[in-house]
Short mmCIF file of C-alpha atoms in Angstrom, two decimals:
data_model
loop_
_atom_site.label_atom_id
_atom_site.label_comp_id
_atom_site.label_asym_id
_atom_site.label_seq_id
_atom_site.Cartn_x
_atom_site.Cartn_y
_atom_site.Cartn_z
CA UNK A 1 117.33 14.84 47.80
CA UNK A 2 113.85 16.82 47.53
CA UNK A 3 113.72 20.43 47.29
CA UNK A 4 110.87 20.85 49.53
CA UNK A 5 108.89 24.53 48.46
CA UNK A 6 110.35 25.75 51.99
CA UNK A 7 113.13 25.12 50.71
CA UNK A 8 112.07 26.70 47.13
CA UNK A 9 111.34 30.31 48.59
CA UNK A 10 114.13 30.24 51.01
CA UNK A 11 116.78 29.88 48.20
CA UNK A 12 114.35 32.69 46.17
CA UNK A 13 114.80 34.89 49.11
CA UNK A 14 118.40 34.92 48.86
CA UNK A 15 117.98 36.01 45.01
CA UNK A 16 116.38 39.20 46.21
CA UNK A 17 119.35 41.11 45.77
CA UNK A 18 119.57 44.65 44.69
CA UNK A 19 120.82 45.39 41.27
CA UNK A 20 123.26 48.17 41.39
CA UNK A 21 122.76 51.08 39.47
CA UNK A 22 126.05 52.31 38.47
CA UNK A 23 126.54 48.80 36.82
CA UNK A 24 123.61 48.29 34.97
CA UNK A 25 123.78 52.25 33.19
CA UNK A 26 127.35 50.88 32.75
CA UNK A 27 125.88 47.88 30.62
CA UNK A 28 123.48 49.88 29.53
CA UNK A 29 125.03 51.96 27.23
CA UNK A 30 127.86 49.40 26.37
CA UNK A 31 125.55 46.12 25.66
CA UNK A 32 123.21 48.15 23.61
CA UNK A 33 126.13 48.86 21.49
CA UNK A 34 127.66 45.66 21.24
CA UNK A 35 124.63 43.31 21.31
CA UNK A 36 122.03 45.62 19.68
CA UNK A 37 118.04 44.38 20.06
CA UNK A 38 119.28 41.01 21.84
CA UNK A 39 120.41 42.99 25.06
CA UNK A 40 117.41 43.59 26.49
CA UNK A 41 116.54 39.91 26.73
CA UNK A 42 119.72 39.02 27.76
CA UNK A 43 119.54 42.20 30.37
CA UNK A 44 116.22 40.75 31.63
CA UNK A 45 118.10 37.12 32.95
CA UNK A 46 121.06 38.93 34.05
CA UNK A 47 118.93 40.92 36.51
CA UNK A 48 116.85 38.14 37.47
CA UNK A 49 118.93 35.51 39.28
CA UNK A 50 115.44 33.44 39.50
CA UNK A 51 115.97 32.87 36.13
CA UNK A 52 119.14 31.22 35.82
CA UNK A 53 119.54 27.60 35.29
CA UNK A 54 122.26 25.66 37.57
CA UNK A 55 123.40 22.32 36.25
CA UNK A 56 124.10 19.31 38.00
CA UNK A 57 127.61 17.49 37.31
CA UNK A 58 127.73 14.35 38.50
CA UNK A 59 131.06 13.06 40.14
CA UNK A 60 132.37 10.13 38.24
CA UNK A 61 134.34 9.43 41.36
CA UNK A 62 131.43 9.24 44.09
CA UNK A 63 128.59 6.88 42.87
CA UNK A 64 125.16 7.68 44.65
CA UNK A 65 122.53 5.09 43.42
CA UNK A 66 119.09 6.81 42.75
CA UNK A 67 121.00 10.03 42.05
CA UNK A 68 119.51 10.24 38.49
CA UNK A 69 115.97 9.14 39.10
CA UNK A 70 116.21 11.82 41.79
CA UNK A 71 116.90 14.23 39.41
CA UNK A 72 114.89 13.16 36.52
CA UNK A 73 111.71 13.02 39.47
CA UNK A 74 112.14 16.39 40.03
CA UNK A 75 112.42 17.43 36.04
CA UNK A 76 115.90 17.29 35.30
CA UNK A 77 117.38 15.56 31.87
CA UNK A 78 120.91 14.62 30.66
CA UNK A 79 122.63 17.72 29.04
CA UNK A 80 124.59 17.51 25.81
CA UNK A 81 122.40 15.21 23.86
CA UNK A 82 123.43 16.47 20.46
CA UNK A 83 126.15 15.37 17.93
CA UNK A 84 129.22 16.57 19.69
CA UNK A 85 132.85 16.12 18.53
CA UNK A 86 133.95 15.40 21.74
CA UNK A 87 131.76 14.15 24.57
CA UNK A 88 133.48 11.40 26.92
CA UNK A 89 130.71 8.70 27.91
CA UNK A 90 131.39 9.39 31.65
CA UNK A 91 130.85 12.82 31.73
CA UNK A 92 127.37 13.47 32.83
CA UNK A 93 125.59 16.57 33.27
CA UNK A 94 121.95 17.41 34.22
CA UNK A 95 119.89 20.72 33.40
CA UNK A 96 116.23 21.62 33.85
CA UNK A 97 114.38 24.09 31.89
CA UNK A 98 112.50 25.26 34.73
CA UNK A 99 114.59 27.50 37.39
CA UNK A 100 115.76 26.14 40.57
CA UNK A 101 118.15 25.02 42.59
CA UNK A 102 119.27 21.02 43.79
CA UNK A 103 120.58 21.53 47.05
CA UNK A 104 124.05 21.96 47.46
CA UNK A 105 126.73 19.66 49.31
CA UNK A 106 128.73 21.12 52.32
CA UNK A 107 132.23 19.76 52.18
CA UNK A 108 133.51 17.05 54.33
CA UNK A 109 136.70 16.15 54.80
CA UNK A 110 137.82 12.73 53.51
CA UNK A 111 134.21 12.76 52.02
CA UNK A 112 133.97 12.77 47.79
CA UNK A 113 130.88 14.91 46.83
CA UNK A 114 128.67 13.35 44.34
CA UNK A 115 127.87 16.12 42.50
CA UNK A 116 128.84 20.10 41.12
CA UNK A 117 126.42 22.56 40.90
CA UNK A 118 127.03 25.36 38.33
CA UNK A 119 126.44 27.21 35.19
CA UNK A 120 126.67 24.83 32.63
CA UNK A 121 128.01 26.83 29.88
CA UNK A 122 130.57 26.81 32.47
CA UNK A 123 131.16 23.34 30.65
CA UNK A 124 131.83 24.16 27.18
CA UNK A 125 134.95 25.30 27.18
CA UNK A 126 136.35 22.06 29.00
CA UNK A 127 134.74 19.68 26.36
CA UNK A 128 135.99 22.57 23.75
CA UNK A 129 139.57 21.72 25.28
CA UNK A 130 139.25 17.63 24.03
CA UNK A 131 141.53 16.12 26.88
CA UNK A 132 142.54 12.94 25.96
CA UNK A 133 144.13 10.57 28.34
CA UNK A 134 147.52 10.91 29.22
CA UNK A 135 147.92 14.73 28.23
CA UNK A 136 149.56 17.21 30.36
CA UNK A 137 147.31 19.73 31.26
CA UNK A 138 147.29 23.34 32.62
CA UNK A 139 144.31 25.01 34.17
CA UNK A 140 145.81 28.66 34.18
CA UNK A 141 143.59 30.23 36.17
CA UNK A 142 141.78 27.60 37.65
CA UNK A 143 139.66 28.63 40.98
CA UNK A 144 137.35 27.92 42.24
CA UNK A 145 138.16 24.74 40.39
CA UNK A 146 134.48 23.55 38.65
CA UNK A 147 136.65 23.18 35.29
CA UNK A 148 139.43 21.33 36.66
CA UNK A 149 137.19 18.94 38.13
CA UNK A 150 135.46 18.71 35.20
CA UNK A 151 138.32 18.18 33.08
CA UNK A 152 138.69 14.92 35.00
CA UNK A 153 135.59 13.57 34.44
CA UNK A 154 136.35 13.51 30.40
CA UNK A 155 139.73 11.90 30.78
CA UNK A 156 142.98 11.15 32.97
CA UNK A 157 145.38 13.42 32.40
CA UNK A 158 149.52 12.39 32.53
CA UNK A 159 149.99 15.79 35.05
CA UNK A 160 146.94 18.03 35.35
CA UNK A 161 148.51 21.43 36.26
CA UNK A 162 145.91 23.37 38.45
CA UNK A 163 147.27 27.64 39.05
CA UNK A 164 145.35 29.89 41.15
CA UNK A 165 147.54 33.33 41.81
CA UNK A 166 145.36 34.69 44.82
CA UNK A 167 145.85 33.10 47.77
CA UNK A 168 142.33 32.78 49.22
CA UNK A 169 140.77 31.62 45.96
CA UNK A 170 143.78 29.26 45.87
CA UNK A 171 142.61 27.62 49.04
CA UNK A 172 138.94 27.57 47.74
CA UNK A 173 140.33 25.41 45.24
CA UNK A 174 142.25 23.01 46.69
CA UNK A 175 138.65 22.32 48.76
CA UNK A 176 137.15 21.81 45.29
CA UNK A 177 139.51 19.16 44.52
CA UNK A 178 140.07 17.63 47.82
CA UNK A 179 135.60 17.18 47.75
CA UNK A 180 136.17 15.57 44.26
CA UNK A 181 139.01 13.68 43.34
CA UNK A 182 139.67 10.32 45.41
CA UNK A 183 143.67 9.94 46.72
CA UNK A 184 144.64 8.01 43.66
CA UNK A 185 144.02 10.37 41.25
CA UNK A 186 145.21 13.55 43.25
CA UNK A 187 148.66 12.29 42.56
CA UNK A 188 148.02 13.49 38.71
CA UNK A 189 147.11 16.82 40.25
CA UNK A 190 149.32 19.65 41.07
CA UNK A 191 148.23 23.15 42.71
CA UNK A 192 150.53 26.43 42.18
CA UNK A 193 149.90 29.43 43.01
CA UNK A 194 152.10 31.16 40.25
CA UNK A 195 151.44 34.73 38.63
CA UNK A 196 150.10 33.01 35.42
CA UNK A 197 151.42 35.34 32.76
CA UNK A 198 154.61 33.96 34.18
CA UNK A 199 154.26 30.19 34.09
CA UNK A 200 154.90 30.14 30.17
CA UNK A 201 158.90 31.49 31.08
CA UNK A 202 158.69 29.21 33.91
CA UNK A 203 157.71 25.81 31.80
CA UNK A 204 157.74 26.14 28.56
CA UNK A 205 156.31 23.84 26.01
CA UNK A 206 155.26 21.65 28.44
CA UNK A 207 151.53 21.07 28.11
CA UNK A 208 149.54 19.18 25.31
CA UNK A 209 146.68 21.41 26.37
CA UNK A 210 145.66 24.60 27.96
CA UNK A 211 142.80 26.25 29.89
CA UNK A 212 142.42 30.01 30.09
CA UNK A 213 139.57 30.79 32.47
CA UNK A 214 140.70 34.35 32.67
CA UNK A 215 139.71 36.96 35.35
CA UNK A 216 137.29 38.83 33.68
CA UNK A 217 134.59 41.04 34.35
CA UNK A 218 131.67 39.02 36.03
CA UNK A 219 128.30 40.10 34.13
CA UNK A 220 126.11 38.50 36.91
CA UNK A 221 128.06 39.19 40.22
CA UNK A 222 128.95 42.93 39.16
CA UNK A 223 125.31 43.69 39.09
CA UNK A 224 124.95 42.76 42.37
CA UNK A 225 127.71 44.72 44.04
CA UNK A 226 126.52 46.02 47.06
CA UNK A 227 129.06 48.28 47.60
CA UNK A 228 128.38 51.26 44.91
CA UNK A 229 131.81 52.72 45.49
CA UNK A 230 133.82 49.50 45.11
CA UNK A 231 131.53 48.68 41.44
CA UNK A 232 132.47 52.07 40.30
CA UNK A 233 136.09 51.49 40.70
CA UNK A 234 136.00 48.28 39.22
CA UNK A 235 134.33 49.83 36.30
CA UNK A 236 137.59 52.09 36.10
CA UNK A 237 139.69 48.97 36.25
CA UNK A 238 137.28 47.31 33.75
CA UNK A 239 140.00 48.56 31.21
CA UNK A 240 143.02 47.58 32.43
CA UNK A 241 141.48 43.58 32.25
CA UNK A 242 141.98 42.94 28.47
CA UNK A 243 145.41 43.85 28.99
CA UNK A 244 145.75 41.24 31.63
CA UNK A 245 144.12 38.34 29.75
CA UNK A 246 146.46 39.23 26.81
CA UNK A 247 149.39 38.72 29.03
CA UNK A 248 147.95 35.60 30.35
CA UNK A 249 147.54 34.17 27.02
CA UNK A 250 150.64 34.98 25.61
CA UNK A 251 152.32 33.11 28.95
CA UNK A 252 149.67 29.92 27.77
CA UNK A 253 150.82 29.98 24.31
CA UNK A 254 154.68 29.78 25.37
CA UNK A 255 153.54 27.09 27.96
CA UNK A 256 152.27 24.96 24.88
CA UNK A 257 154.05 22.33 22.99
CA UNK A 258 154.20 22.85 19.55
CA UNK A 259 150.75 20.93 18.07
CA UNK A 260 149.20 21.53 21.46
CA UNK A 261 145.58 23.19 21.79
CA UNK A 262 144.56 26.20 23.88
CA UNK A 263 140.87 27.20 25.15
CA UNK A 264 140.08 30.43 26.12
CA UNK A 265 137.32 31.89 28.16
CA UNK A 266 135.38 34.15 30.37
CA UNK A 267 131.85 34.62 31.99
CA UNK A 268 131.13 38.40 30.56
CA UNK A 269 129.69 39.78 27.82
CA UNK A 270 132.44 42.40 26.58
CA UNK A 271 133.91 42.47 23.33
CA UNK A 272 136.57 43.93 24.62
CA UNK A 273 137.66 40.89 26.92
CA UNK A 274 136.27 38.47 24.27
CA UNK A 275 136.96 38.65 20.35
CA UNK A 276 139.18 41.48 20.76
CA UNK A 277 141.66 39.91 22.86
CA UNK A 278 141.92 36.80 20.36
CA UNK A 279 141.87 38.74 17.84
CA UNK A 280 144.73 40.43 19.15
CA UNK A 281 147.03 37.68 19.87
CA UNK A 282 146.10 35.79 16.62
CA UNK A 283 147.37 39.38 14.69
CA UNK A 284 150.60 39.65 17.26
CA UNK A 285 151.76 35.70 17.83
CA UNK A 286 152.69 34.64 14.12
CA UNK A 287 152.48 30.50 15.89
CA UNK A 288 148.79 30.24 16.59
CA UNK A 289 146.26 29.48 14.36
CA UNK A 290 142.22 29.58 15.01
CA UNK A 291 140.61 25.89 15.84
CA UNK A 292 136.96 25.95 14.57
CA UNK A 293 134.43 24.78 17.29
CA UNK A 294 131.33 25.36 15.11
CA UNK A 295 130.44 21.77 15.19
CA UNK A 296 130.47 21.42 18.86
CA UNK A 297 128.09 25.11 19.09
CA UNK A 298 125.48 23.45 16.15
CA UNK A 299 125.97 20.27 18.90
CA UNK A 300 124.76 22.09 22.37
CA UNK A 301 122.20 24.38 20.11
CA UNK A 302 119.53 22.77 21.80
CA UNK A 303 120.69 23.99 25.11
CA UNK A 304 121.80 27.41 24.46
CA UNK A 305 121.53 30.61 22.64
CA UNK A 306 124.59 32.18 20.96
CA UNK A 307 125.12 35.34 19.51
CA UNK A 308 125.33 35.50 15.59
CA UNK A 309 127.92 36.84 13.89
CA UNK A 310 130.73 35.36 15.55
CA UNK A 311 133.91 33.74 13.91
CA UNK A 312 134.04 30.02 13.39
CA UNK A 313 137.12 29.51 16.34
CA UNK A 314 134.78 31.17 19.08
CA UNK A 315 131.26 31.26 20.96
CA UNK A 316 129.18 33.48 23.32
CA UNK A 317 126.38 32.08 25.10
CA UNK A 318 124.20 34.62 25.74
CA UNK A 319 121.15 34.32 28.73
CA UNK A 320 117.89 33.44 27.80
CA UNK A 321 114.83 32.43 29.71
CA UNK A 322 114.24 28.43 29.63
CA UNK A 323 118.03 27.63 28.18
CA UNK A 324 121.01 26.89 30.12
CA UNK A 325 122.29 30.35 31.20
CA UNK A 326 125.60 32.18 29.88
CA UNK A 327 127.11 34.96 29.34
CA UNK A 328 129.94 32.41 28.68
CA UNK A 329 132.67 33.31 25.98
CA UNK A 330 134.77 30.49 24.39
CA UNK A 331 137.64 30.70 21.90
CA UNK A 332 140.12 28.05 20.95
CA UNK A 333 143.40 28.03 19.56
CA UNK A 334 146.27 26.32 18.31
CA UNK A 335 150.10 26.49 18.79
CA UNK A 336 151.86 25.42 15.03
#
């Protein structure tokens, strides 16, 4: 379970990445717009993957006995300790302030891993979501899976709907679930690989609840693209993403029963892919209304650092040394 310090500078030797240029001048002139004085901290964890915090989610599914100790030995505490509207007694995550990494878990089939490493602002906008027991749920655009597993370790859903459009990342996760779920409960699970700004023709009014993890533009991985033609044309195509996640929402919102609740999210830092899209369906779909998730922000406070200014229905954790790491954008919404 140790992280031995061989162990410790091999994983910091795979963090010596090189940044690529065309991204960060990219960010450069569009952060300092958007974020003002706050992006050059925020630009300072981006760049330094040393710096970011991964979380440990422990598999309610797989019990390991000394897990915990483990982790609180090597500095580790329960995340989440704050006032939360909604925080399901068996879903347990772990986060250090100091950087590192606990060792991953290779996966074996028929084997249950105990444990998910990842960002955990990754997390929010499952416990923003509220599953209760029994709901049908859609994850719209749900690989590599980390949400869909962890929307099973706050409840058991009636049907939990798992789409993943590309085929490879489709296969990624079916892995994910396969390493996490036990046979039982796979039964509740279902894995399409539908164009998601279909599904909502395909089965409407359906779900009780909806996740949209869209495809966004990834902050972190973009600035390490080592290949400096294939980052500049994704800049290009940068634009063409808030269209996308539009379409995807307005296929989420016709999937929706009437009453039901819809989550929203991304990993980047773009306004453009983050308040503006929401904004934009909220002024074009006369049957959704804005949920407020203040409470649950002024709940995780502790653990990370938002930007100000935003509405009450949404949230951007931004990086920042010695908190759990973002960007993470989360918006919720509901169908009348």
């Amino acid at each position: 379970m140790f992280l031995s310090l061989k162990q410790e500078n091999q994983t910091k030797g795979k963090l010596q990445k090189q940044i690529c240029q065309v991204v960060l001048d990219h960010f450069e002139k569009q952060y300092t717009r958007e974020l003002g004085h706050t992006w050059s901290s925020v630009r300072d964890v981006l760049t330094s993957p040393w710096c970011w915090q991964h979380a440990v989610l422990l598999n309610r599914f797989s019990q390991c006995p000394g897990l915990e100790s483990s982790l609180g030995v090597q500095g580790y505490r329960p995340a989440f300790q704050g006032a939360l509207p909604y925080l399901p007694a068996a879903f347990k995550c772990y986060i250090r302030r100091t950087p590192g990494r606990f060792p991953a878990q290779k996966h074996q089939a028929g084997q249950l891993k105990e444990y998910y490493l990842l960002n955990a602002a990754s997390l929010l906008p499952v416990l923003a979501l509220e599953v209760k027991d029994g709901e049908d749920v859609l994850d719209l655009c749900a690989a590599p899976g980390g949400k869909s597993v962890a929307i099973l370790q706050c409840a058991y859903p009636g049907n939990l709907h798992c789409n993943e459009y590309d085929d490879l990342r489709s296969r990624w996760l079916e892995q994910t679930i396969e390493s996490f779920i036990p046979d039982p409960l796979i039964n509740l699970v279902m894995v399409s690989k539908l164009d998601g700004r279909q599904i909502g023709d395909l089965k409407p009014e359906l779900y009780d609840k909806v996740l949209v993890d869209a495809p966004c533009s990834n902050d972190r991985s973009w600035l390490f693209s080592a290949d400096t033609q294939q980052a500049a044309l994704r800049l290009i195509q940068r634009k063409e993403l808030s269209s996308l996640q539009f379409q995807l929402l307005r296929s989420a919102i016709k999937a929706l029963r009437p009453g039901g609740s819809l989550v929203y999210s991304t990993c980047t830092l773009s306004k453009a892919e983050n308040s503006d899209v929401i904004n934009l369906i909220l002024n074009s779909c006369r049957n959704v209304m804005p949920v407020d998730i203040s409470e649950m922000a002024k709940g995780v406070s502790q653990e990370f650092s938002f930007l100000s200014g935003t509405q009450q229905h949404e949230l951007l954790v931004l990086p920042e040394k010695g908190r759990a790491w973002g960007p993470m954008y989360v918006a919720k919404l509901k169908k009348m």
